[in-house]
Tab-separated table of C-alpha atoms and ligand atoms in Angstrom:
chain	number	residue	atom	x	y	z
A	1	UNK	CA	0.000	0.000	0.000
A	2	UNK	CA	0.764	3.919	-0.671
A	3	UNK	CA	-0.385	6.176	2.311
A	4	UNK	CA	-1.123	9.021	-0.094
A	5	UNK	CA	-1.798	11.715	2.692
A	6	UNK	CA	-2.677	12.310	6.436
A	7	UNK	CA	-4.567	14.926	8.627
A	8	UNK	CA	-3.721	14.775	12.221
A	9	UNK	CA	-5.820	16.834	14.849
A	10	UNK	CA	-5.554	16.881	18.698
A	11	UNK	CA	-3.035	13.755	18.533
A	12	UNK	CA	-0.718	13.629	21.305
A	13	UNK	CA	1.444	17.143	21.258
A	14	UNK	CA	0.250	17.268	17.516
A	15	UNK	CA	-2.530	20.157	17.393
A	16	UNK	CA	-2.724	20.697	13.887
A	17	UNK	CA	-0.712	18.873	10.813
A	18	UNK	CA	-1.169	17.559	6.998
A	19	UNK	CA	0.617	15.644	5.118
A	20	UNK	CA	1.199	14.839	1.120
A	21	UNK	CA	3.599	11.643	1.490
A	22	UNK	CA	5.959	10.394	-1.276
A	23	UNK	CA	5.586	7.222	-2.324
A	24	UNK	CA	8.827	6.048	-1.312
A	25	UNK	CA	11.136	8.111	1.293
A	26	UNK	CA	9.575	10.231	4.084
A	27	UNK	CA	11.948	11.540	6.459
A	28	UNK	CA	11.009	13.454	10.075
A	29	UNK	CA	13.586	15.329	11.430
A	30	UNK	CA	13.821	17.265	14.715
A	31	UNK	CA	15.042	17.829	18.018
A	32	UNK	CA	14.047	15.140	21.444
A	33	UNK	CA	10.335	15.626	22.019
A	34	UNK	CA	9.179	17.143	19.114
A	35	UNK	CA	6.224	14.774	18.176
A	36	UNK	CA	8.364	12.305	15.502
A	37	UNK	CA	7.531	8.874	17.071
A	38	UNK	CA	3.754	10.825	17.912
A	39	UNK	CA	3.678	10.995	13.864
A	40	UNK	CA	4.559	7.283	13.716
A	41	UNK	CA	2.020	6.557	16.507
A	42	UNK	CA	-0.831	8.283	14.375
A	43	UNK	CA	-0.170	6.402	11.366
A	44	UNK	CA	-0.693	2.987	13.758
A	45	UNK	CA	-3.728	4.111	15.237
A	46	UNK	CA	-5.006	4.444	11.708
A	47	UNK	CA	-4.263	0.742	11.172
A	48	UNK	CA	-6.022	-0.593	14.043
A	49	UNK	CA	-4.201	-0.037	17.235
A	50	UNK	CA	-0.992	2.101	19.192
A	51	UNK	CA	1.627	0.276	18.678
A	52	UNK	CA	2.676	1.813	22.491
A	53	UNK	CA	-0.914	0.777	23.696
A	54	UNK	CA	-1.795	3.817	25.483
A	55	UNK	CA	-5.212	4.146	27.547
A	56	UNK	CA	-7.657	6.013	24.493
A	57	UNK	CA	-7.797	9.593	26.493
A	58	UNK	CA	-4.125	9.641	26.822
A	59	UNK	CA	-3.716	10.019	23.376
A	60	UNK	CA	-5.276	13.939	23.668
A	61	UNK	CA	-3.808	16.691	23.744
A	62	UNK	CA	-2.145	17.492	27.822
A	63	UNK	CA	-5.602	19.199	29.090
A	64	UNK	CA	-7.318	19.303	26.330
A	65	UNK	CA	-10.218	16.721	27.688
A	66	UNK	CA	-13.149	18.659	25.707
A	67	UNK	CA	-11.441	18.353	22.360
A	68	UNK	CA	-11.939	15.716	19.929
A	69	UNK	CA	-8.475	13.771	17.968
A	70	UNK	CA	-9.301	13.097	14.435
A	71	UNK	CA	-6.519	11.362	11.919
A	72	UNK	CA	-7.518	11.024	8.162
A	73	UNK	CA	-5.521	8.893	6.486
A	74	UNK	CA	-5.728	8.180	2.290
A	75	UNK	CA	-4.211	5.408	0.924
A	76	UNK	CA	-3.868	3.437	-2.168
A	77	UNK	CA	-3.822	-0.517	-2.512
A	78	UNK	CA	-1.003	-1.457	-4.609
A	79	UNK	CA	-3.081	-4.567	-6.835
A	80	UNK	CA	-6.102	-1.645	-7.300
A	81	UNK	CA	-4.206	1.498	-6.769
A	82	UNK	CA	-7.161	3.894	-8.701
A	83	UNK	CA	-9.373	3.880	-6.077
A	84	UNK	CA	-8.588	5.596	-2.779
A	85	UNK	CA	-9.131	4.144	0.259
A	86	UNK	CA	-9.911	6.226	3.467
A	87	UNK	CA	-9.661	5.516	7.317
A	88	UNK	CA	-10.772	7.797	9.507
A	89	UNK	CA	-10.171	7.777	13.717
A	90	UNK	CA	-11.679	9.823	15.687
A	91	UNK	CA	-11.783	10.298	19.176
A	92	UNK	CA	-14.102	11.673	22.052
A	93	UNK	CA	-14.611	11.080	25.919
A	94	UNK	CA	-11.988	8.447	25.831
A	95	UNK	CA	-14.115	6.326	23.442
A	96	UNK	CA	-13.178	6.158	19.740
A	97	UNK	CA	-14.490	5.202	15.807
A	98	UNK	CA	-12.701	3.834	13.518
A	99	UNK	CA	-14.030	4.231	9.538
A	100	UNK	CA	-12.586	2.240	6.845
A	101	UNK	CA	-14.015	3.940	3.290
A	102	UNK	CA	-17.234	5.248	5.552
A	103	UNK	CA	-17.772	2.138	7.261
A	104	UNK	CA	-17.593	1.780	10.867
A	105	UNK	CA	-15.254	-0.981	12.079
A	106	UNK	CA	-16.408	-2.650	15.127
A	107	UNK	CA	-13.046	-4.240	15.954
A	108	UNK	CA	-10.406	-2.111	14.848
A	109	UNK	CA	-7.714	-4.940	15.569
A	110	UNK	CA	-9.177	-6.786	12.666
A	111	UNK	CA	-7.987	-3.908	10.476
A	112	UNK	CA	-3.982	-4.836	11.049
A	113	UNK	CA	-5.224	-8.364	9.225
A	114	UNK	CA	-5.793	-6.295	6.450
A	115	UNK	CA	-3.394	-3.348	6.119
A	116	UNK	CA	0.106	-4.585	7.446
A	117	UNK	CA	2.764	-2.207	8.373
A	118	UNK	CA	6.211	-3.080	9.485
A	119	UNK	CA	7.752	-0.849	12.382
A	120	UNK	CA	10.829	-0.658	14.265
A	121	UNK	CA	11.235	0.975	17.397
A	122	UNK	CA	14.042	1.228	19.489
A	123	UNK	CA	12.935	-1.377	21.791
A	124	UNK	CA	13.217	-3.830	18.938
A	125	UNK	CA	16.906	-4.453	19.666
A	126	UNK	CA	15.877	-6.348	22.694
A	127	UNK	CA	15.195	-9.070	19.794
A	128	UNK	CA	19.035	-9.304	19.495
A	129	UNK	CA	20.078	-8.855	22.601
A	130	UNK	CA	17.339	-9.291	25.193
A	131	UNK	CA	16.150	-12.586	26.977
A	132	UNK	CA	15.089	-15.537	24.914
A	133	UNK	CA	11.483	-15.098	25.306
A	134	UNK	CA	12.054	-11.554	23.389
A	135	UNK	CA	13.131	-13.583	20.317
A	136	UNK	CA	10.683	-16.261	20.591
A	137	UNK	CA	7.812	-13.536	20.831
A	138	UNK	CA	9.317	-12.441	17.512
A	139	UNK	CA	9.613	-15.187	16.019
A	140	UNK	CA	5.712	-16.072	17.041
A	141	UNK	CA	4.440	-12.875	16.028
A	142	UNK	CA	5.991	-13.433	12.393
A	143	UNK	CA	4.660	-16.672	12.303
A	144	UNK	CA	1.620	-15.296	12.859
A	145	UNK	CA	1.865	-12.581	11.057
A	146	UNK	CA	1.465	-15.079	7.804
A	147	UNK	CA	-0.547	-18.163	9.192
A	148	UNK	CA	-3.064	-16.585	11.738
A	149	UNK	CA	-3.575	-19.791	13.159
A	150	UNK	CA	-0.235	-19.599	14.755
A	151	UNK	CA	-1.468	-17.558	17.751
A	152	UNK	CA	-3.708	-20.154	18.044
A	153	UNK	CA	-1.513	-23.035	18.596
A	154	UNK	CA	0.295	-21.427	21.168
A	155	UNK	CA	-2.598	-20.159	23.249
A	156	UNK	CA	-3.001	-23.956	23.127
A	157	UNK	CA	0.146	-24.992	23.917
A	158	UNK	CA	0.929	-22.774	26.460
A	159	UNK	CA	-3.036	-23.381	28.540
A	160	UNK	CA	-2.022	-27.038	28.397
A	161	UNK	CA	1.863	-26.254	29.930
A	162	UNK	CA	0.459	-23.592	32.557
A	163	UNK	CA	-2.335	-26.754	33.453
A	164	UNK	CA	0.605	-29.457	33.496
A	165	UNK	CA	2.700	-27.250	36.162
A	166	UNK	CA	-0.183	-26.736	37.811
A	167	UNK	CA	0.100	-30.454	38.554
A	168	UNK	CA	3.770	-30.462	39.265
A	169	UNK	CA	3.417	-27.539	41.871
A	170	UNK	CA	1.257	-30.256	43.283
A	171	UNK	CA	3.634	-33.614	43.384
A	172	UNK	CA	6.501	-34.614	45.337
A	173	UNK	CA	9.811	-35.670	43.960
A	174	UNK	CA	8.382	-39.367	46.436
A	175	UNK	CA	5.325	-39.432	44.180
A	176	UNK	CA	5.548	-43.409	42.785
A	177	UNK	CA	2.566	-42.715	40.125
A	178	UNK	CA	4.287	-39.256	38.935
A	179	UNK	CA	5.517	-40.930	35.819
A	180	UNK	CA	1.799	-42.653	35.061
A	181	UNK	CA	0.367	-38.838	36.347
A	182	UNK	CA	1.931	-37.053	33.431
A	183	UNK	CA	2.595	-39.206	30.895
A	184	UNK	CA	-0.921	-38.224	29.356
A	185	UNK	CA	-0.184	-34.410	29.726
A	186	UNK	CA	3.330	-35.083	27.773
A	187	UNK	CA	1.050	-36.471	25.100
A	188	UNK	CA	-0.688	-33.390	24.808
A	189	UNK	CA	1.919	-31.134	25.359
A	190	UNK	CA	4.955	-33.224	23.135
A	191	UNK	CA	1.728	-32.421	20.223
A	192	UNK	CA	0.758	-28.585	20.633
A	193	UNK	CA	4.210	-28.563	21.212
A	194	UNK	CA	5.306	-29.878	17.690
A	195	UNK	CA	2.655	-27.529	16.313
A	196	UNK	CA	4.050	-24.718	17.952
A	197	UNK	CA	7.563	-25.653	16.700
A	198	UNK	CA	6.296	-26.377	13.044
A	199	UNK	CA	4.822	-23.273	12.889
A	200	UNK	CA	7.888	-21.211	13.873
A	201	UNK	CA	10.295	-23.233	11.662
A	202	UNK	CA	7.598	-23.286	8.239
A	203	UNK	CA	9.235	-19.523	8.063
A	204	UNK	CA	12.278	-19.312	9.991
A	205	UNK	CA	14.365	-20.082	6.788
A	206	UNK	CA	12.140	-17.549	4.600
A	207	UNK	CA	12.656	-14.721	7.550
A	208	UNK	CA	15.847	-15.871	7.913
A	209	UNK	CA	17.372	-16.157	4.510
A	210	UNK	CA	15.731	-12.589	3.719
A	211	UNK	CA	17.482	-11.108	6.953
A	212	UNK	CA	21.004	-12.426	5.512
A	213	UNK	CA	20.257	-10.853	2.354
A	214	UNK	CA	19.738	-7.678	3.829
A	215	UNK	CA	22.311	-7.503	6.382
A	216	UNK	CA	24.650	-8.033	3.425
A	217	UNK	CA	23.220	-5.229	2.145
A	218	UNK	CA	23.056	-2.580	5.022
A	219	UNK	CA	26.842	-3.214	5.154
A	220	UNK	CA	27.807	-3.448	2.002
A	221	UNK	CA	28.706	-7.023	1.511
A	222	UNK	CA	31.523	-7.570	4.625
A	223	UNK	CA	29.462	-9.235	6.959
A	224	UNK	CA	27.442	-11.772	6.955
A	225	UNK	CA	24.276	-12.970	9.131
A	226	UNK	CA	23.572	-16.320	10.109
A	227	UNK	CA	20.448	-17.305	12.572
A	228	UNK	CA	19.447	-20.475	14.333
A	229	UNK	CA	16.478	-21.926	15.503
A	230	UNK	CA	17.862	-23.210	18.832
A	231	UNK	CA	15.142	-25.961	20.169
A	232	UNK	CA	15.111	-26.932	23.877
A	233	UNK	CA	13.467	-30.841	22.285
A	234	UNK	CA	15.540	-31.508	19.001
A	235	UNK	CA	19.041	-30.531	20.411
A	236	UNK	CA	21.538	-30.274	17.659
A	237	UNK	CA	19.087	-32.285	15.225
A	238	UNK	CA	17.706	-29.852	12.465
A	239	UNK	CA	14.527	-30.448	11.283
A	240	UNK	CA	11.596	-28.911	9.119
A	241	UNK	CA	7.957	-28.441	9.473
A	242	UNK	CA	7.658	-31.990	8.205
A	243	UNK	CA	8.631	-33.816	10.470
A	244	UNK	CA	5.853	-33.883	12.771
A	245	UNK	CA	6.236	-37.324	13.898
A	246	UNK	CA	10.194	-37.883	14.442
A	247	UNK	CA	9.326	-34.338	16.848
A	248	UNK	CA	6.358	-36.041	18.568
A	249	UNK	CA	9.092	-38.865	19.489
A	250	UNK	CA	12.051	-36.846	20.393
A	251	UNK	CA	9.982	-34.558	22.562
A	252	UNK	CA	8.023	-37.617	24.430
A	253	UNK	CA	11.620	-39.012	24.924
A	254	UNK	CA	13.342	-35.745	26.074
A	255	UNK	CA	9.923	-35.420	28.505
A	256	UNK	CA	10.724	-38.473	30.006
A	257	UNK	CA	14.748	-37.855	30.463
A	258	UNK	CA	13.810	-34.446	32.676
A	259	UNK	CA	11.074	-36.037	33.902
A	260	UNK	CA	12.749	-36.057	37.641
A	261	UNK	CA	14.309	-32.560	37.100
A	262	UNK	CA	10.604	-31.368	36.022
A	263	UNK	CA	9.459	-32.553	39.655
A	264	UNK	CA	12.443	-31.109	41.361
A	265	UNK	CA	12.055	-27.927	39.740
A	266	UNK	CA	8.247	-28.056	39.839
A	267	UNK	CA	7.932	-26.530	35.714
A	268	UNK	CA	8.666	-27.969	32.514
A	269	UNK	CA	12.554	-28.130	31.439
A	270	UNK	CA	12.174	-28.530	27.790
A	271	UNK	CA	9.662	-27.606	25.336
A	272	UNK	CA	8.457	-25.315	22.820
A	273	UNK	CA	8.718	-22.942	25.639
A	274	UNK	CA	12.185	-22.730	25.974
A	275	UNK	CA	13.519	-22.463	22.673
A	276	UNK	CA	15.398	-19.890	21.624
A	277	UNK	CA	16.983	-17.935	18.983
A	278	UNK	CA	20.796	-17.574	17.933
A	279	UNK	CA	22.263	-14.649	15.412
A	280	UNK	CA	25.995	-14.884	13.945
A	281	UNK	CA	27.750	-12.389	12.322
A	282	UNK	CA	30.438	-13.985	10.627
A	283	UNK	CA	30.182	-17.225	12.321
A	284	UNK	CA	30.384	-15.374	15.732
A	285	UNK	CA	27.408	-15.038	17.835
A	286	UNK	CA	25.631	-11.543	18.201
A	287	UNK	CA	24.727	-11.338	21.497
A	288	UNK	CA	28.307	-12.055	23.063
A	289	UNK	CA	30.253	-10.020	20.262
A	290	UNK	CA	28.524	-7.617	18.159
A	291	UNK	CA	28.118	-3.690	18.441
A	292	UNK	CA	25.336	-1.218	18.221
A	293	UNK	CA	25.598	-0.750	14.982
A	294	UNK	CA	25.776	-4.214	14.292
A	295	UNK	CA	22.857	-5.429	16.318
A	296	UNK	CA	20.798	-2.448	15.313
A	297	UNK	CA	21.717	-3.448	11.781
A	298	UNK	CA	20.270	-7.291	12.477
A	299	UNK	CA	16.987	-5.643	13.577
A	300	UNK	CA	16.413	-3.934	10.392
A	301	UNK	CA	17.508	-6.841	8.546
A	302	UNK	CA	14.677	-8.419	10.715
A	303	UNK	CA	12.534	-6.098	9.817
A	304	UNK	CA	12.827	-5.402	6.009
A	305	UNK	CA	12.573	-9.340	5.984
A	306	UNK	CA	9.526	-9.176	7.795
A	307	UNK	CA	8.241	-7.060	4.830
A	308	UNK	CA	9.148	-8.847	2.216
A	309	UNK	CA	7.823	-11.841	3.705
A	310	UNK	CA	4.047	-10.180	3.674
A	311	UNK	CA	4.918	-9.100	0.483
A	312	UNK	CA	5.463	-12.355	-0.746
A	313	UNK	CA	2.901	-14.355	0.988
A	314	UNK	CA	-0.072	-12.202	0.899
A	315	UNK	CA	-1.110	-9.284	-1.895
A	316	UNK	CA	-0.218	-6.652	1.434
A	317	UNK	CA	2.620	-4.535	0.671
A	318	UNK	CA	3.349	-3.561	3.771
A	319	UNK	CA	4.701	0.139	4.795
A	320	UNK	CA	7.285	0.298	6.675
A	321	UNK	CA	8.045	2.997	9.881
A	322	UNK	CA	11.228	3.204	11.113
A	323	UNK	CA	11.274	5.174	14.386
A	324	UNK	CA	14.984	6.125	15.575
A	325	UNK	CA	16.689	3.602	13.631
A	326	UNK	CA	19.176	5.942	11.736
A	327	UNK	CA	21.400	6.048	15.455
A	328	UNK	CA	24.451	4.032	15.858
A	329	UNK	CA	24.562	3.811	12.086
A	330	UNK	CA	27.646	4.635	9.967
A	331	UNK	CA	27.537	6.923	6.990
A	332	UNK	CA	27.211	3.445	4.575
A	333	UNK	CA	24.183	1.799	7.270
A	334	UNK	CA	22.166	5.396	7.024
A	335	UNK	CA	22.346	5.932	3.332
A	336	UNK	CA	20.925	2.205	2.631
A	337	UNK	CA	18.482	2.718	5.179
A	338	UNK	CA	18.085	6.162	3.361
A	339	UNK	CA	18.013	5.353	-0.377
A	340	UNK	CA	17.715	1.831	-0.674
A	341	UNK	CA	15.007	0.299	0.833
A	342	UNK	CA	13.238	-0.277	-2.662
A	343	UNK	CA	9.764	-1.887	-3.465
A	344	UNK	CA	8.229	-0.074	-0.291
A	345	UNK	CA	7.003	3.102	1.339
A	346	UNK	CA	8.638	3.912	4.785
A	347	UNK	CA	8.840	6.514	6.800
A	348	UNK	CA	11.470	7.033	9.054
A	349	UNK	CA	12.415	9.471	11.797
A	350	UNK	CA	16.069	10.856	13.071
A	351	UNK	CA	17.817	13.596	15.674
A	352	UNK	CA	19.816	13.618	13.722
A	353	UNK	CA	19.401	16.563	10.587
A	354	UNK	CA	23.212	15.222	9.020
A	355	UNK	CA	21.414	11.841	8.381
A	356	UNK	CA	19.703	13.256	5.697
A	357	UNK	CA	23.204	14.461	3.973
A	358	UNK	CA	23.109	11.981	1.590
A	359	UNK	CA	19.435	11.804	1.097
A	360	UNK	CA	18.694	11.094	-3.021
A	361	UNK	CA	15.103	11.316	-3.349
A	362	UNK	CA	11.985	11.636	-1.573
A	363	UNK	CA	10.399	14.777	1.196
A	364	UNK	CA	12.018	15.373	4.066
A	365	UNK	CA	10.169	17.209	7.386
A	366	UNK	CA	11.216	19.335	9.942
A	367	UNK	CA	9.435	18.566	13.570
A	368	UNK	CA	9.496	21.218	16.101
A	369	UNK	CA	6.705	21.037	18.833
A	370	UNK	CA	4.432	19.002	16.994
A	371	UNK	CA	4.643	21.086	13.946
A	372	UNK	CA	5.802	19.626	10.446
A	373	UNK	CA	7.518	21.973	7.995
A	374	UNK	CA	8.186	20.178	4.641
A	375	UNK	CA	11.688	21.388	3.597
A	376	UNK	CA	12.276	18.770	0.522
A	377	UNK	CA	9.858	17.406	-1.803
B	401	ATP	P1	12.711	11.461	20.505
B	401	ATP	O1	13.652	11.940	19.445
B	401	ATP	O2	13.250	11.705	21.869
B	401	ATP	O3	12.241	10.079	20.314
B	401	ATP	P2	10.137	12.423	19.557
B	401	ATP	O4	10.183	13.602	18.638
B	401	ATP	O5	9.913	11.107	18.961
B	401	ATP	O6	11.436	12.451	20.451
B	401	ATP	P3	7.585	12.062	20.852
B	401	ATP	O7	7.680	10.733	21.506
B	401	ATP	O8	6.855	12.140	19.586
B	401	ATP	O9	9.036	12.707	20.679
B	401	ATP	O10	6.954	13.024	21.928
B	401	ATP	C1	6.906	14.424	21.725
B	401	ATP	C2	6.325	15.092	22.935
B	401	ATP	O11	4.940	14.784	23.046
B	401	ATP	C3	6.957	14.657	24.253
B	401	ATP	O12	7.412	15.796	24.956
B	401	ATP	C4	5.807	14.023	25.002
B	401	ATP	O13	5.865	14.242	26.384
B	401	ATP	C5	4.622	14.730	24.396
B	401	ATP	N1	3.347	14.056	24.602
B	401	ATP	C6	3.089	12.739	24.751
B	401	ATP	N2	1.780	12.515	24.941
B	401	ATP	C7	1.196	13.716	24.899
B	401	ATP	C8	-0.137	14.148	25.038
B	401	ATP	N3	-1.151	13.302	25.249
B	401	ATP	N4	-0.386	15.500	24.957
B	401	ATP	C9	0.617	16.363	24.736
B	401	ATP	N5	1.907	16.019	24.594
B	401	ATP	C10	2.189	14.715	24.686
B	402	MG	MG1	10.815	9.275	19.286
C-alpha cells in the first residue's frame, strides 16, 4: 500500500498537521520531544491499534479533555491502486471510531489483518540482545503474522503447559505414580508442542534467509548474518515443518529424560517454551560479540525481511516505519536505510538533521513542537 496523505488533529502534542507523502522516502527530522515517534504513533492508530498501547484519552492533547483527535488517512492498494481508500479515527470522551471507506469498524484490531505495516522501534533491539522469550515472541508474532492460526496453537500450547505445572506444583519428587500422572499431559503437550515448533520453523528459513540478504546489504557485503532456531526438544538435530512425527518422538523421549528434574524444579525443562533464537555475524554469535551498529543493523535486517515476507505471501505490501533507527549507524548503514530500501514506502524518523546528507530522493520534514515543515519534496 501507498499512504497518499494524512490529517492529524488533537493527537498527542500534535494540534494541527497535513501531510502529502511520497511514495517512497519520508523523512522526520527534529530535536528530542518534538512529536516524531507521535507521527509514527498516528499512522498505527489508523491501522487498528498504538503500537505503544496507550489508555484512548491519553492520546489527547495534555488538558485538552473537551477536544476531539481526528486522523484522516488516504491510501492506495497497490493490486487496485485507482481507487482511494480512506480511514478515519476519531476520538471523544476516551471512546473512539474507527471508519474504513465510511464504514464503521467494530473491531479495529481486525484492520492490522488487512493493512500490514512493518515498524521498528528502538525497543526492537531487545530481539538481538534481550532474553530468549524476546526472540521467541518475535519469532511467534511473524509466524503469525502469515498463518493466523499460529497464535492459536500457542494459546493452546501454552493453557495445556500452565495446566501441566499446575500439577507439578502439586507432586513430590516421592510421588511413585508421577511418571503414570503425566505421561498423558506429555502427550498433549509433546503435540501442541510440535505444532508450535512447526509453525515457527515453516518460516524461519524464509525470515531468515531474507534477513542475511539484507544484512549483506546494510553493510555493504563484509558481513554476513547467520540465525538459528535453537530448540530446547531436538538438540543439535535440524529439522523442518515436516517432520511432525520424528518431533512427537524426540519430545516424548526428552519429557521423560527431565522427567525427575521437572518434579524437582516443579515446571517444565524442555519444550516449545524454551527455545530460543541464535544470530551470527560472521560465524560469531551476536549477542556475546557484536556492536550497536551491528545489532541495530540485524533488527532492520529483521525487519525489512519481515516485509518482504508479507509481500510475498499475501497481496499486502506492507509500509514500513522506522522510528529512531538511523542512530548508531555509519555513513554506509544510514544511506541504505536512506536510499535503498526499494519496493516499499517507509517513513522514518532521526535527531539527527546530518542523516539526511546523503538523502537522493523523496520529502524530508522538519518537527518542532508538533509542527511539520516540509523542507524537501
Ligand atoms: P525522541 O527523538 O526523543 O524520540 P520524539 O520527537 O519522537 O522524540 P515524541 O515521543 O513524539 O518525541 O513526543 C513528543 C512530545 O509529546 C513529548 O514531549 C511528550 O511528552 C509529548 N506528549 C506525549 N503525549 C502527549 C499528550 N497526550 N499530549 C501532549 N503532549 C504529549
Ligand atoms: Mg521518538
Amino acid at each position: 500500500m501507498i499512504i497518499r496523505s494524512l490529517s492529524v488533529r488533537n493527537f498527542r502534542n500534535i494540534a494541527s498537521a497535513d501531510f502529502i507523502f511520497d511514495p517512497k522516502v519520508n523523512i522526520f527530522t527534529g530535536n528530542n520531544a518534538q512529536g516524531k515517534t507521535n507521527l509514527c504513533e498516528a499512522i498505527s492508530v489508523c491501522f487498528g491499534k498504538s503500537f505503544r498501547n496507550p489508555k484512548v484519552s491519553e492520546l489527547l492533547p495534555f488538558g485538552t479533555s473537551d477536544k476531539e483527535t481526528a486522523i484522516e488517512m488516504c491510501f492506495f492498494f497497490d493490486n487496485m491502486n485507482e481507487k482511494e481508500n480512506v480511514i478515519q479515527y476519531t476520538q471523544k470522551n476516551s471512546s473512539f471510531r474507527l471508519k474504513f471507506n465510511g464504514i464503521e469498524m467494530k473491531d479495529a484490531e481486525k484492520l492490522y489483518g488487512a493493512l500490514r505495516y512493518v515498524l521498528f522501534i528502538p525497543e526492537d533491539l531487545y530481539i538481538v540482545k534481550g532474553d530468549p522469550s524476546k526472540r521467541r515472541d518475535y519469532i511467534d508474532f511473524v509466524s503469525n503474522m502469515i498463518n493466523r492460526v499460529h497464535n492459536y496453537r500457542l494459546y493452546e500450547y501454552n493453557k495445556a503447559l500452565k495446566q501441566k505445572n499446575n500439577i507439578l506444583m502439586n507432586m513430590s519428587v516421592y510421588d511413585t505414580n508421577a511418571g503414570i500422572m503425566l505421561e498423558s499431559w506429555n502427550e498433549t503437550i509433546a503435540k501442541l508442542g510440535v505444532n508450535v515448533m512447526c509453525g515457527r520453523i515453516k518460516y524461519f528459513d524464509m525470515l531468515s534467509a531474507a534477513a542475511n540478504e539484507y544484512y549483506g546489504q546494510i553493510n555493504g557485503g563484509n558481513e554476513t548474518l547467520t540465525m538459528q532456531y535453537e530448540s530446547s526438544v531436538m538438540g543439535e538435530r535440524s529439522f523442518t515443518a515436516d517432520d511432525f512425527e520424528i518431533m512427537y518422538d524426540i519430545y516424548m523421549k526428552r519429557l521423560r529424560e527431565t522427567a525427575d528434574r521437572e518434579l524437582r524444579m516443579k515446571y517444565t525443562v524442555v519444550g516449545a517454551h524454551r527455545d530460543d533464537v541464535s544470530f551470527f555475524i560472521n560465524d560469531m554469535p551476536a549477542k556475546d560479540f557484536a556492536s550497536q551498529g551491528q545489532i541495530r543493523s540485524i533488527a532492520v535486517a529483521l525487519k525489512l525481511a519481515e516485509a518482504r515476507m508479507i509481500k510475498e505471501k499475501s497481496d499486502d505490501v506492507p509500509i514500513i516505519i522506522l522510528d529512531d533507527v538511523l542512530s548508531e549507524l555509519d555513513e554506509y548503514r544510514r544511506g541504505f536505510i536512506i536510499n535503498h530500501i526499494d519496493n516499499f514506502q517507509v517513513f522514518i524518523t532521526s535527531c539527527n538533521l546530518a542523516d539526511t546528507d546523503k538523502f537522493g530522493s523523496g520529502k524530508i520534514w522538519n518537527v518542532h513542537g508538533g509542527s511539520f515543515e516540509v523542507t524537501e519534496g
